[in-house]
XYZ file of N, CA and C in Angstrom:
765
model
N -14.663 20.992 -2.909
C -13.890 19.799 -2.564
C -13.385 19.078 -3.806
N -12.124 18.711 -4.217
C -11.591 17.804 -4.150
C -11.381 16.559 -4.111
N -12.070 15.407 -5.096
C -12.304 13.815 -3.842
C -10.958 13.094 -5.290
N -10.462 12.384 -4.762
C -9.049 11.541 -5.302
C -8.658 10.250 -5.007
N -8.425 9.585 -5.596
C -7.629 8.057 -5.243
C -6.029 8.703 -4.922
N -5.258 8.130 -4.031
C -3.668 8.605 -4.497
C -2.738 7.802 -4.906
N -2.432 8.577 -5.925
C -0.960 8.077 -6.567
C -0.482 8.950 -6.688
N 0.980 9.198 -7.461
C 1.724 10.365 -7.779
C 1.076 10.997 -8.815
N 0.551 10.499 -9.956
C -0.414 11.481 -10.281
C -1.361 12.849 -10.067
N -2.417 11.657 -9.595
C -3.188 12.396 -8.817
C -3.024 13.155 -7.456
N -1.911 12.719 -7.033
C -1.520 13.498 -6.037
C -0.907 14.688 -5.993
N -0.444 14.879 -7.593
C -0.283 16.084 -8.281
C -1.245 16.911 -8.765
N -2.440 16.656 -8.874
C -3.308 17.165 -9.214
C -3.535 17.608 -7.828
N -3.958 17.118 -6.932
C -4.452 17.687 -5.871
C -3.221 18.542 -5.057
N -2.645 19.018 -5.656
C -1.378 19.874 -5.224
C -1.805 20.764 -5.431
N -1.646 20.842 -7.184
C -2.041 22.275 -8.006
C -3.107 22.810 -7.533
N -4.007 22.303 -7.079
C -5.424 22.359 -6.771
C -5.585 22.975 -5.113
N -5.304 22.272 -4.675
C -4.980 22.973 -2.821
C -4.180 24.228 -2.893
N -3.380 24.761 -3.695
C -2.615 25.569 -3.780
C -3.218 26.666 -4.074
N -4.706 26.791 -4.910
C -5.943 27.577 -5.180
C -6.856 27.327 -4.011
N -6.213 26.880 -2.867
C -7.135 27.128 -2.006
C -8.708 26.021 -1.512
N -8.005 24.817 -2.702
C -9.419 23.602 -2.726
C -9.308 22.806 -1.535
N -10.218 22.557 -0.769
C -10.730 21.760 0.014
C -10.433 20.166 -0.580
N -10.246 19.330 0.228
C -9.607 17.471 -0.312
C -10.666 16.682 0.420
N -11.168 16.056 -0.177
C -11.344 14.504 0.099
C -9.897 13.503 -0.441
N -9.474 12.316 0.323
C -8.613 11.539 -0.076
C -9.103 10.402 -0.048
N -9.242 9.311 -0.730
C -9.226 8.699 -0.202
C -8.408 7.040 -1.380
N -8.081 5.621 -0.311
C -7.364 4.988 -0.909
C -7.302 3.605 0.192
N -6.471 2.967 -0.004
C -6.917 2.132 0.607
C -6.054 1.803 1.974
N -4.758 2.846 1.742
C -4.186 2.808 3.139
C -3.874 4.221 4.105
N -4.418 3.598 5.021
C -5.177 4.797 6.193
C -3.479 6.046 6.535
N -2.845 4.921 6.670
C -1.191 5.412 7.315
C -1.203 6.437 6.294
N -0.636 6.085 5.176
C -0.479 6.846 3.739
C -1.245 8.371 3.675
N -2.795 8.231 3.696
C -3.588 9.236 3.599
C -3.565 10.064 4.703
N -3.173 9.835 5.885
C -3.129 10.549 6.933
C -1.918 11.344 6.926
N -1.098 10.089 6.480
C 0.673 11.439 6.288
C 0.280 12.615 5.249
N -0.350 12.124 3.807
C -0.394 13.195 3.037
C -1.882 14.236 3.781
N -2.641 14.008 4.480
C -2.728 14.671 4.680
C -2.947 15.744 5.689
N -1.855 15.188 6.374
C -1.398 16.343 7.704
C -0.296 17.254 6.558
N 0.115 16.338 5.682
C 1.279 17.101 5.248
C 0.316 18.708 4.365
N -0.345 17.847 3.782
C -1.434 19.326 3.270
C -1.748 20.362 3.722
N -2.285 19.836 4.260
C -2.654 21.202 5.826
C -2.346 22.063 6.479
N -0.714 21.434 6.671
C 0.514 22.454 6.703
C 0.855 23.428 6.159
N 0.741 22.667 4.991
C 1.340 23.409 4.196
C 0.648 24.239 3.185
N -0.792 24.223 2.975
C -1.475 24.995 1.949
C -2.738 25.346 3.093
N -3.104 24.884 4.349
C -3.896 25.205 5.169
C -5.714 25.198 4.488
N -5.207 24.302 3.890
C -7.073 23.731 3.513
C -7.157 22.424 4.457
N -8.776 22.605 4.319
C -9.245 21.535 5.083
C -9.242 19.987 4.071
N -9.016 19.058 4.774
C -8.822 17.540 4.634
C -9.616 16.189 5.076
N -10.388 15.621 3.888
C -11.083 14.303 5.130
C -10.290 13.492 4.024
N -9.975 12.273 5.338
C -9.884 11.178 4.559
C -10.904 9.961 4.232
N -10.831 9.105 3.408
C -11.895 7.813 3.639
C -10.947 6.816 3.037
N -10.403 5.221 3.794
C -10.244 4.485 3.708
C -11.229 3.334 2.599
N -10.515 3.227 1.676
C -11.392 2.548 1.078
C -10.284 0.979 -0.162
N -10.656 -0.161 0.072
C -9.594 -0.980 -0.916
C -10.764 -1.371 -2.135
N -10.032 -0.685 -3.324
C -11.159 -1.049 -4.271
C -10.569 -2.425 -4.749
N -9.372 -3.012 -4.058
C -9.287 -4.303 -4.767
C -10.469 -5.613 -3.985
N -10.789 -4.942 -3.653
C -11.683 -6.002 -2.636
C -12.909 -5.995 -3.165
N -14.001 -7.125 -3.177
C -14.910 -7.547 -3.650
C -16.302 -6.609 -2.932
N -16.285 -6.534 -2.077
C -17.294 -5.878 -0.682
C -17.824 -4.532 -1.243
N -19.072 -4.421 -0.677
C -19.426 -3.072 -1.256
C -18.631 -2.004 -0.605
N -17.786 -1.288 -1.022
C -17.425 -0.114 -0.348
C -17.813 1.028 -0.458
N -18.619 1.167 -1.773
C -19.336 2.615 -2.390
C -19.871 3.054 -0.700
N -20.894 1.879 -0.249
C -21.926 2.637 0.532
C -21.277 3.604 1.949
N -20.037 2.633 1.937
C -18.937 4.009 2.670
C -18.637 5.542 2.675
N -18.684 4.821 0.821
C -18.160 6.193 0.647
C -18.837 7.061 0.412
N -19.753 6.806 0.200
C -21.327 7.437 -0.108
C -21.571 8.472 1.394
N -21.315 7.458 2.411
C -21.796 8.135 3.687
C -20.978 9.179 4.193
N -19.419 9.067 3.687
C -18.249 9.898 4.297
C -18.485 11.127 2.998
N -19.277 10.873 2.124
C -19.442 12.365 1.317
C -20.428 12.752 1.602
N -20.961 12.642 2.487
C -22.606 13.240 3.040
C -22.474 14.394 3.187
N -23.081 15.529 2.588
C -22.677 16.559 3.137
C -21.932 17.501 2.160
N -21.396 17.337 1.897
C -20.020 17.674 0.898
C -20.033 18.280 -0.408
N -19.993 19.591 -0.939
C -20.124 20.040 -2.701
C -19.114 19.410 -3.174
N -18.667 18.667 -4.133
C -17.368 17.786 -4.866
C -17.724 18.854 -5.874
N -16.641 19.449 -6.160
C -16.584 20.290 -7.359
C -15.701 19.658 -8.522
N -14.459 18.509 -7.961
C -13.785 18.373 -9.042
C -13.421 17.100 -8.637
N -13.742 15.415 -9.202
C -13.693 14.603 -9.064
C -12.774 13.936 -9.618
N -11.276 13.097 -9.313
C -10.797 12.776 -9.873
C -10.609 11.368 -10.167
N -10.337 11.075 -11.016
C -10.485 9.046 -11.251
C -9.372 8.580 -11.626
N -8.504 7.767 -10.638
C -7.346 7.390 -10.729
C -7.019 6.214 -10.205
N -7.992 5.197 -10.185
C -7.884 3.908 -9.677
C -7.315 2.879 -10.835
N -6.183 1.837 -10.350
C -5.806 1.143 -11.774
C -4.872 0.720 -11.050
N -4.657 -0.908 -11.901
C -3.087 -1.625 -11.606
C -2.949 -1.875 -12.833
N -1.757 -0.816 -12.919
C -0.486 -1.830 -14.247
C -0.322 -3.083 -14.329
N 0.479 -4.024 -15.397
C 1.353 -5.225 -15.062
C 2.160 -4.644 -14.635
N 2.843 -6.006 -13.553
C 4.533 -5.399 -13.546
C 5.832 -5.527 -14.622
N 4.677 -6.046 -15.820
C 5.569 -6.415 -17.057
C 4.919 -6.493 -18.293
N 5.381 -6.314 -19.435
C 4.294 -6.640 -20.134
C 4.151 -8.225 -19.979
N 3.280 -8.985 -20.756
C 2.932 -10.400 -20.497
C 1.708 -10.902 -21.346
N 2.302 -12.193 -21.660
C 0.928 -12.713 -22.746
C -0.541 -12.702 -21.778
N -1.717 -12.800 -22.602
C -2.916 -12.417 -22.118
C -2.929 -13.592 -20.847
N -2.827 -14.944 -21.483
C -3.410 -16.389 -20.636
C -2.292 -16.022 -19.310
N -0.926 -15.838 -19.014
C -0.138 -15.393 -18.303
C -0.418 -14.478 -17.225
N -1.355 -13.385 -17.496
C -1.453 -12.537 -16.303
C -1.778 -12.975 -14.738
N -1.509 -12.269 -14.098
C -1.910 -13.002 -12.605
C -3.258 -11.705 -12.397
N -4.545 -12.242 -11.242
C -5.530 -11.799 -11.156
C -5.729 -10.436 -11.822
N -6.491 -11.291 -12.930
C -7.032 -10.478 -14.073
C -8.353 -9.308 -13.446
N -8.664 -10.035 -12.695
C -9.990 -8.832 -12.071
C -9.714 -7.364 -11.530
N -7.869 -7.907 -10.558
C -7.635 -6.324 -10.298
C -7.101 -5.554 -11.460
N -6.804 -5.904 -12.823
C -6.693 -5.067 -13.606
C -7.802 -4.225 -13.529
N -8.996 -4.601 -14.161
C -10.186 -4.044 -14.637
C -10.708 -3.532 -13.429
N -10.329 -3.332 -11.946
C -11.199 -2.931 -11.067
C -10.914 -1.512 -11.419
N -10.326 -0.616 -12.488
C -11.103 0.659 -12.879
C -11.649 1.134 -13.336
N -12.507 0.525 -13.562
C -13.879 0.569 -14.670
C -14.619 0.707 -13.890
N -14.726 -0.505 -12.985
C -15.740 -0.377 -11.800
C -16.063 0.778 -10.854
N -14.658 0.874 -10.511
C -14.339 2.631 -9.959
C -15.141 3.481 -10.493
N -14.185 3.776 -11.880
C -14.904 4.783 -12.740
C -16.547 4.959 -12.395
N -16.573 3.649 -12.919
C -18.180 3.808 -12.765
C -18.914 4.630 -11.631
N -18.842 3.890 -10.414
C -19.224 4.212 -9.552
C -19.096 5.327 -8.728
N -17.628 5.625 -9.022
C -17.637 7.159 -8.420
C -18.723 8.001 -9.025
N -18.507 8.072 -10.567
C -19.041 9.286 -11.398
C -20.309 8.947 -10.672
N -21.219 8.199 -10.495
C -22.599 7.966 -10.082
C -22.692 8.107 -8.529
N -21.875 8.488 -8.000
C -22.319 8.786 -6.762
C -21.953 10.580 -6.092
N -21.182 11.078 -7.427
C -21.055 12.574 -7.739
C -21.209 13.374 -8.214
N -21.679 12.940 -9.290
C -22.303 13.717 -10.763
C -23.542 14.357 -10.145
N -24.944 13.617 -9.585
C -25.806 14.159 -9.546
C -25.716 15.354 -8.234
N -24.920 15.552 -7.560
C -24.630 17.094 -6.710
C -24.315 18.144 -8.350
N -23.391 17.972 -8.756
C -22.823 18.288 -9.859
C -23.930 19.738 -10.187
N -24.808 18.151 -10.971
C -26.229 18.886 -11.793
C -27.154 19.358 -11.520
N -27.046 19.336 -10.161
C -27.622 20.068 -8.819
C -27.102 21.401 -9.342
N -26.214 21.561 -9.385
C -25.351 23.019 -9.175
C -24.952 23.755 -10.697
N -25.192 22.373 -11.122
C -25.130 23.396 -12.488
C -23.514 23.336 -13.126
N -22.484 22.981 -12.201
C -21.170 22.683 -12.182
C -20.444 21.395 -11.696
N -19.306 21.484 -12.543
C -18.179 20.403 -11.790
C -17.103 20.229 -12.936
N -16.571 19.189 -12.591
C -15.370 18.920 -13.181
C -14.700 17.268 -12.789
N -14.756 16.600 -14.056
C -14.820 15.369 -13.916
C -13.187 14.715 -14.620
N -12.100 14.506 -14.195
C -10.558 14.236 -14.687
C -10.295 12.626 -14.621
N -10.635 11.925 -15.764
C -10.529 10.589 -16.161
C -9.164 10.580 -16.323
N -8.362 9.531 -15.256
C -7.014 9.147 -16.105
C -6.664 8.066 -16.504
N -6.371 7.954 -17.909
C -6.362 6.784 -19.100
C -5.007 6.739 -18.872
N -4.622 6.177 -20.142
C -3.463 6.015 -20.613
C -3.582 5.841 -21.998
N -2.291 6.795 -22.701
C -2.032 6.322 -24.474
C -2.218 4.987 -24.585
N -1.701 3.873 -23.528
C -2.000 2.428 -24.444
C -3.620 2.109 -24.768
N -4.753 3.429 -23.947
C -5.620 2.593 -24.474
C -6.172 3.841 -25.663
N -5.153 4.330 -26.614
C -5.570 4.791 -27.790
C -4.994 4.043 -29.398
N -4.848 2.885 -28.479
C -3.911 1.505 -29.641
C -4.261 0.536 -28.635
N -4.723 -0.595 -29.546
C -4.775 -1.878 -29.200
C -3.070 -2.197 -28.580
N -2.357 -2.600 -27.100
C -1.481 -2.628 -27.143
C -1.188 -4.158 -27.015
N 0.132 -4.980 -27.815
C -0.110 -6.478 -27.547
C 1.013 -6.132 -26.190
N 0.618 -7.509 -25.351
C 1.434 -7.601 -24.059
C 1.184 -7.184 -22.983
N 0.096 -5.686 -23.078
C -0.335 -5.041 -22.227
C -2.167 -4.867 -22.733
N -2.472 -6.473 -23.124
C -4.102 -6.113 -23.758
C -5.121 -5.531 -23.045
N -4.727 -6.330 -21.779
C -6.016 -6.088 -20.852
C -6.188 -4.484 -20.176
N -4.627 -4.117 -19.826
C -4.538 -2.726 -19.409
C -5.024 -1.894 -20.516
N -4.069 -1.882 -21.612
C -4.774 -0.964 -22.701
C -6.329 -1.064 -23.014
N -6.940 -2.260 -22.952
C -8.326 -2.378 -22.780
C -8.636 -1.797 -21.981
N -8.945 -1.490 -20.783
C -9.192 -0.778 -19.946
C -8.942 0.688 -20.096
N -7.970 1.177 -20.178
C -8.221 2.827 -20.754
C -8.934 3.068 -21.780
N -9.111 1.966 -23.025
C -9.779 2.396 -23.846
C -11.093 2.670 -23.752
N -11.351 1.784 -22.967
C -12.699 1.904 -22.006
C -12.544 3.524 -21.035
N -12.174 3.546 -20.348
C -11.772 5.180 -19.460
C -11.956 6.559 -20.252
N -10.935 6.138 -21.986
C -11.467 7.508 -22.871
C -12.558 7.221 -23.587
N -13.159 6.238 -23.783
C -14.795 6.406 -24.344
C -15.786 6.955 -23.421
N -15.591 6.207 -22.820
C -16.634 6.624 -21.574
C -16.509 8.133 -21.023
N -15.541 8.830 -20.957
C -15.448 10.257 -20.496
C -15.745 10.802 -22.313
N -15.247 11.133 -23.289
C -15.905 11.676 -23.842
C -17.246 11.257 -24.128
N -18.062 10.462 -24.421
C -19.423 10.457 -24.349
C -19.785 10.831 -23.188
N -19.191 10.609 -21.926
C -20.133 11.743 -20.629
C -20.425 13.178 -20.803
N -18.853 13.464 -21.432
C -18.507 14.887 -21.397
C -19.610 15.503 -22.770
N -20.011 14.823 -23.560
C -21.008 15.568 -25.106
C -22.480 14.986 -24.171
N -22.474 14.221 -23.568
C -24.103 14.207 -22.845
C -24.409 15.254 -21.951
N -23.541 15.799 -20.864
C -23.428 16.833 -19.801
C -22.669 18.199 -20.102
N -22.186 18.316 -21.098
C -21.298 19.486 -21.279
C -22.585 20.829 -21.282
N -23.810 20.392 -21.775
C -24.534 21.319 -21.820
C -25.417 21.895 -20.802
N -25.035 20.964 -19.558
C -25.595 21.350 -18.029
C -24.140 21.927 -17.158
N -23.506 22.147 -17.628
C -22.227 22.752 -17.119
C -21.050 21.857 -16.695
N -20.763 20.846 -16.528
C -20.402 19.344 -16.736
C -19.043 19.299 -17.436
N -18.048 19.510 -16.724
C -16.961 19.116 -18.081
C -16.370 18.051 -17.545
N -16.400 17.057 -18.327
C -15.337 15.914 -18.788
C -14.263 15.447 -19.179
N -13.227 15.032 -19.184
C -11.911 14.830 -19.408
C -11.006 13.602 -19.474
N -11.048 13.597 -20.852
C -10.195 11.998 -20.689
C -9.076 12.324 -20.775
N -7.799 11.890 -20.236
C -6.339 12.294 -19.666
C -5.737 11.005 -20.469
N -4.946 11.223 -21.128
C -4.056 9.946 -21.739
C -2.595 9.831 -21.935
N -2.053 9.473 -20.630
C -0.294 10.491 -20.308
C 0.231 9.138 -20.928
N 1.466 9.110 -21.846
C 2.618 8.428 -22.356
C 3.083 8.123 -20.626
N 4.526 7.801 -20.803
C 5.554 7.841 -19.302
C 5.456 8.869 -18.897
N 5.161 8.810 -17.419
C 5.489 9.712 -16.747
C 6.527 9.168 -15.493
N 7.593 10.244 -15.091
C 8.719 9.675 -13.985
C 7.534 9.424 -12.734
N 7.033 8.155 -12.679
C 6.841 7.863 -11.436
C 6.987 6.591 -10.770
N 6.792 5.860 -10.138
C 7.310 4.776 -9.027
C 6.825 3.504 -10.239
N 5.046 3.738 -10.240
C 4.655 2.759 -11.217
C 5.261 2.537 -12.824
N 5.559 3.598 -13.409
C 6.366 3.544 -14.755
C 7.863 3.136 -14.778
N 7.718 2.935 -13.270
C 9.635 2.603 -12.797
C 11.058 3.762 -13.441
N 10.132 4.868 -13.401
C 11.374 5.685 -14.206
C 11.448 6.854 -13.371
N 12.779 6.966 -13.256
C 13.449 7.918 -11.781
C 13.545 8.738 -11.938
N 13.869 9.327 -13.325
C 14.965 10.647 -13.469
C 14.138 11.011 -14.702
N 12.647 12.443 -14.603
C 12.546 12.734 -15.311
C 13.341 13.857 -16.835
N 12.511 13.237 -18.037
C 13.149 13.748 -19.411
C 11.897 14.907 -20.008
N 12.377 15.109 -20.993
C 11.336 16.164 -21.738
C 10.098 15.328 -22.020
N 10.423 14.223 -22.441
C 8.901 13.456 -23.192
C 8.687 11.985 -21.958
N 9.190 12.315 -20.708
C 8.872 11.618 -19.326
C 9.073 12.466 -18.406
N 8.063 13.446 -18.268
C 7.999 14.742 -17.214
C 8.017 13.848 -15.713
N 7.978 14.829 -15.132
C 7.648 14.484 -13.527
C 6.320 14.851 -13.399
N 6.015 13.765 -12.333
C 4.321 14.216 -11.771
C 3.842 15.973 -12.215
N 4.403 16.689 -11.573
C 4.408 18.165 -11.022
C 4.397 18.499 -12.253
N 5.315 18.856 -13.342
C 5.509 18.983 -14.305
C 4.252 18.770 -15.737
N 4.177 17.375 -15.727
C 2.862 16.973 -16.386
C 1.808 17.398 -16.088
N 1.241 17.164 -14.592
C -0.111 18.247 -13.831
C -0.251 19.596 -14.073
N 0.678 20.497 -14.114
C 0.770 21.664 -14.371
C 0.113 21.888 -15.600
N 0.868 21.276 -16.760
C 0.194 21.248 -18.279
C -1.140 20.431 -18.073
N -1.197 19.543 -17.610
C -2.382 18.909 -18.076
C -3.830 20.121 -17.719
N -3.272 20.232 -16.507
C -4.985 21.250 -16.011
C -4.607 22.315 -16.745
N -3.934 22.678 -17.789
C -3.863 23.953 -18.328
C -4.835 23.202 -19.569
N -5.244 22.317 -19.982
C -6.214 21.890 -20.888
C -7.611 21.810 -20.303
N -7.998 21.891 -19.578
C -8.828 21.588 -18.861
C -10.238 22.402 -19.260
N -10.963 22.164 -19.522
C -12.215 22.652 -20.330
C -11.987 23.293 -21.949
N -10.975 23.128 -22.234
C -10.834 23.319 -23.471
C -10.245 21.631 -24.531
N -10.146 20.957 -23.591
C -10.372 19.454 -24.857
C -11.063 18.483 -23.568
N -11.942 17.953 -24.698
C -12.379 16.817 -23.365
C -11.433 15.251 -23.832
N -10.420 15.486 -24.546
C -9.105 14.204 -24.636
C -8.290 15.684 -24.776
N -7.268 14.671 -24.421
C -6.207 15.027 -24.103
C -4.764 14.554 -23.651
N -3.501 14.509 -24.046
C -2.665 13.720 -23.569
C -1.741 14.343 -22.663
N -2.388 15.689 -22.460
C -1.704 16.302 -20.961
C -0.810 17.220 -20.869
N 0.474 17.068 -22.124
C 1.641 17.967 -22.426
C 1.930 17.844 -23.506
N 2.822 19.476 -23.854
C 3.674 19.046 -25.629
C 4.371 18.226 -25.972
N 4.618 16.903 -24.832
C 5.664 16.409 -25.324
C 5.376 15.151 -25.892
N 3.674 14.781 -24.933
C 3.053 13.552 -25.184
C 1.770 14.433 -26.350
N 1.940 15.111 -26.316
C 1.059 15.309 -27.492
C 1.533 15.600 -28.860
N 2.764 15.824 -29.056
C 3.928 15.723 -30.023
C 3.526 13.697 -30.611
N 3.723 13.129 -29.284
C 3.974 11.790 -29.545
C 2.836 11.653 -30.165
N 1.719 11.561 -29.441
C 0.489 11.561 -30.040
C -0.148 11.783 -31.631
N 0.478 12.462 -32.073
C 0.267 13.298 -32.948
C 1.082 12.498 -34.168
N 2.659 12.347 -33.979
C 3.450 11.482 -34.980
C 2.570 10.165 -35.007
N 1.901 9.552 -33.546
C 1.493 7.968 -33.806
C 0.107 8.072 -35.038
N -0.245 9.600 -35.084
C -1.172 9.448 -35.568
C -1.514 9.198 -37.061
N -0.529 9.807 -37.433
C 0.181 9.482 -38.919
C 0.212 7.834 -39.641
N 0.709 7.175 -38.758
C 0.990 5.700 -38.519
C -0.642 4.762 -39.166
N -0.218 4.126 -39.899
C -1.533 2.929 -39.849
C -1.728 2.370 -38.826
N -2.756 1.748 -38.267
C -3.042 1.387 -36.694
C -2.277 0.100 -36.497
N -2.231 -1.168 -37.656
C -1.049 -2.272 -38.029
C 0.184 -1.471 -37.752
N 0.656 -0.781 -38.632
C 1.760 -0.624 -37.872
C 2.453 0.051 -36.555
N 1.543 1.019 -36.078
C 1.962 0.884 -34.754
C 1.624 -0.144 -33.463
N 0.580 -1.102 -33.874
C 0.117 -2.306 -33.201
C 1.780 -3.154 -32.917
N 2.015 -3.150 -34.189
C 3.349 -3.848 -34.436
C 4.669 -3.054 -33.730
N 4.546 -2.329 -33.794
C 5.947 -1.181 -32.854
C 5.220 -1.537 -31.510
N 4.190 -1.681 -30.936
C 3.905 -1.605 -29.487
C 4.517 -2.859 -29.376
N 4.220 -3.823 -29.999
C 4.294 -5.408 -30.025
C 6.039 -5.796 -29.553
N 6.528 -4.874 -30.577
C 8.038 -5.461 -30.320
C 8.456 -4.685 -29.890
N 8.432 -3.378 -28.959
C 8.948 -2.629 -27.795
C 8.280 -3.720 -26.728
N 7.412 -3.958 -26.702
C 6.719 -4.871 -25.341
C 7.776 -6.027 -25.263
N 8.258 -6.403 -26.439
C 8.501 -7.586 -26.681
C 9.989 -7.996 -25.779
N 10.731 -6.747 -25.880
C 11.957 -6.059 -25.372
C 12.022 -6.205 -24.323
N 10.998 -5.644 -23.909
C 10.803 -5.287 -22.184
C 10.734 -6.219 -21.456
N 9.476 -7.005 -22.158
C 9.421 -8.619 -21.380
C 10.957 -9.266 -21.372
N 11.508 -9.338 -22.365
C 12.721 -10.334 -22.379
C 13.499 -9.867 -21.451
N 13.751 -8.431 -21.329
C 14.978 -7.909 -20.201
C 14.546 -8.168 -19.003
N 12.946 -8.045 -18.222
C 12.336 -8.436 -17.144
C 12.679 -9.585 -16.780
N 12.447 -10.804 -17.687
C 12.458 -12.198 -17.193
C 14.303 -12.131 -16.932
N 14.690 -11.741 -17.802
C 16.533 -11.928 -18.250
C 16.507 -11.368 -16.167
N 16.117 -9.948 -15.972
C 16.724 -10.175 -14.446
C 15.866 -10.745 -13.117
N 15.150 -11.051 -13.359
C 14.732 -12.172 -12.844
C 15.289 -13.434 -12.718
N 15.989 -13.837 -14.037
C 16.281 -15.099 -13.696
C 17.792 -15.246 -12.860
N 18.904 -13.855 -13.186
C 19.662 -13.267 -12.632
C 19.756 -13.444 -10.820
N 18.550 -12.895 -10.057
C 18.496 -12.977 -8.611
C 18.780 -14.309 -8.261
């Protein structure tokens, strides 16, 4: 099995993945949604499908849900994809509810601890953290988000060097743009793949780096930022953010 939050991401992952024949858990926080994708699955790659309703923006315990709807169940490959962007960049004091940023940490957390130990049961699994490059730079405008991945790739490589030696692999994922709804970009490019596109490469890394930024094109990027003093690309994030914000508010004030 399969278990996933959905987005276009991860919903790419669990493509590639059903397509080998994997069994899905889905789950997210709207029932309509998970049920379309997955009748649509079923159809079409003829694996089996559960869903579980779950809103991690909500305060309430929901683990013990989910705990109960995996009763049963080998999770061979767990994926972690819970997270809200801004819809802009924005000074720190400015953000609106700061808590649902960080509710993927909490995620994080809690999934891995309520799947891991089948895992080490078995001797296997496969654990796909998805970060983001902003949290491999302090980013200004986007602190709290980039905080938060930075948090996402520490935490998966230190899982991945504690468990790698019980069969355990780990994976911190750290995609630049990708063309999807949340990055607001329509029409993928070489160095802004499409979902499909990026997934493809990314699981082609997959037990062979436990980081990773997924493709040649973000790992090209990766690679030039790396060159960079950490000041000065602090400062390039700063005034690309800086850009963005101004054109945001500029059509905003437009409507």
């Amino acid at each position: 099995y399969l278990i996933y939050d959905y987005s276009n991401v991860s919903c790419s992952v669990f493509l590639q993945l059903a397509k080998r024949g994997m069994k899905v858990v889905l789950i997210s926080r709207s029932k309509e949604k998970l049920d379309q994708v997955s009748s649509e699955i079923r159809e079409k790659y003829k694996v089996e499908t559960k869903v579980i309703v779950a809103d991690f923006g909500e305060r309430e315990d929901i683990y013990k849900g989910i705990k109960a709807g995996l009763e049963g169940l080998e999770i061979g490959v767990l994926v972690n994809n819970v997270g809200m962007a801004y819809s802009y960049p924005e000074y720190f004091i400015d953000v609106p509810e700061l808590e649902k940023v960080t509710i993927t940490n909490v995620f994080l957390l809690q999934m891995t601890r309520l799947v891991l130990p089948g895992m080490l049961e078995r001797s296997k699994g496969i654990i796909l953290n998805i970060a983001s490059a902003a949290g491999m730079y302090p980013t200004p405008l986007l602190t709290l988000y980039s905080a938060t991945k930075a948090f996402v790739d520490y935490f998966s490589r230190g899982l991945h060097a504690e468990y790698k030696s019980k069969g355990i692999i780990v994976q911190s994922v750290l995609p630049y743009y990708v063309a999807t709804k949340m990055s607001k970009i329509r029409k993928p490019t070489f160095d802004k793949p499409s979902p499909e596109t990026y997934v493809r490469a990314a699981l082609g890394t997959v037990g062979l780096q436990s980081q990773t930024n997924g493709c040649l094109a973000h790992a090209l990027m990766g690679w030039v930022f790396s060159f960079l003093p950490t000041s000065a690309t602090i400062n390039i994030l700063l005034n690309v953010n800086k850009q963005i914000r101004a054109r945001y508010l500029k059509k905003m004030k437009e409507k």
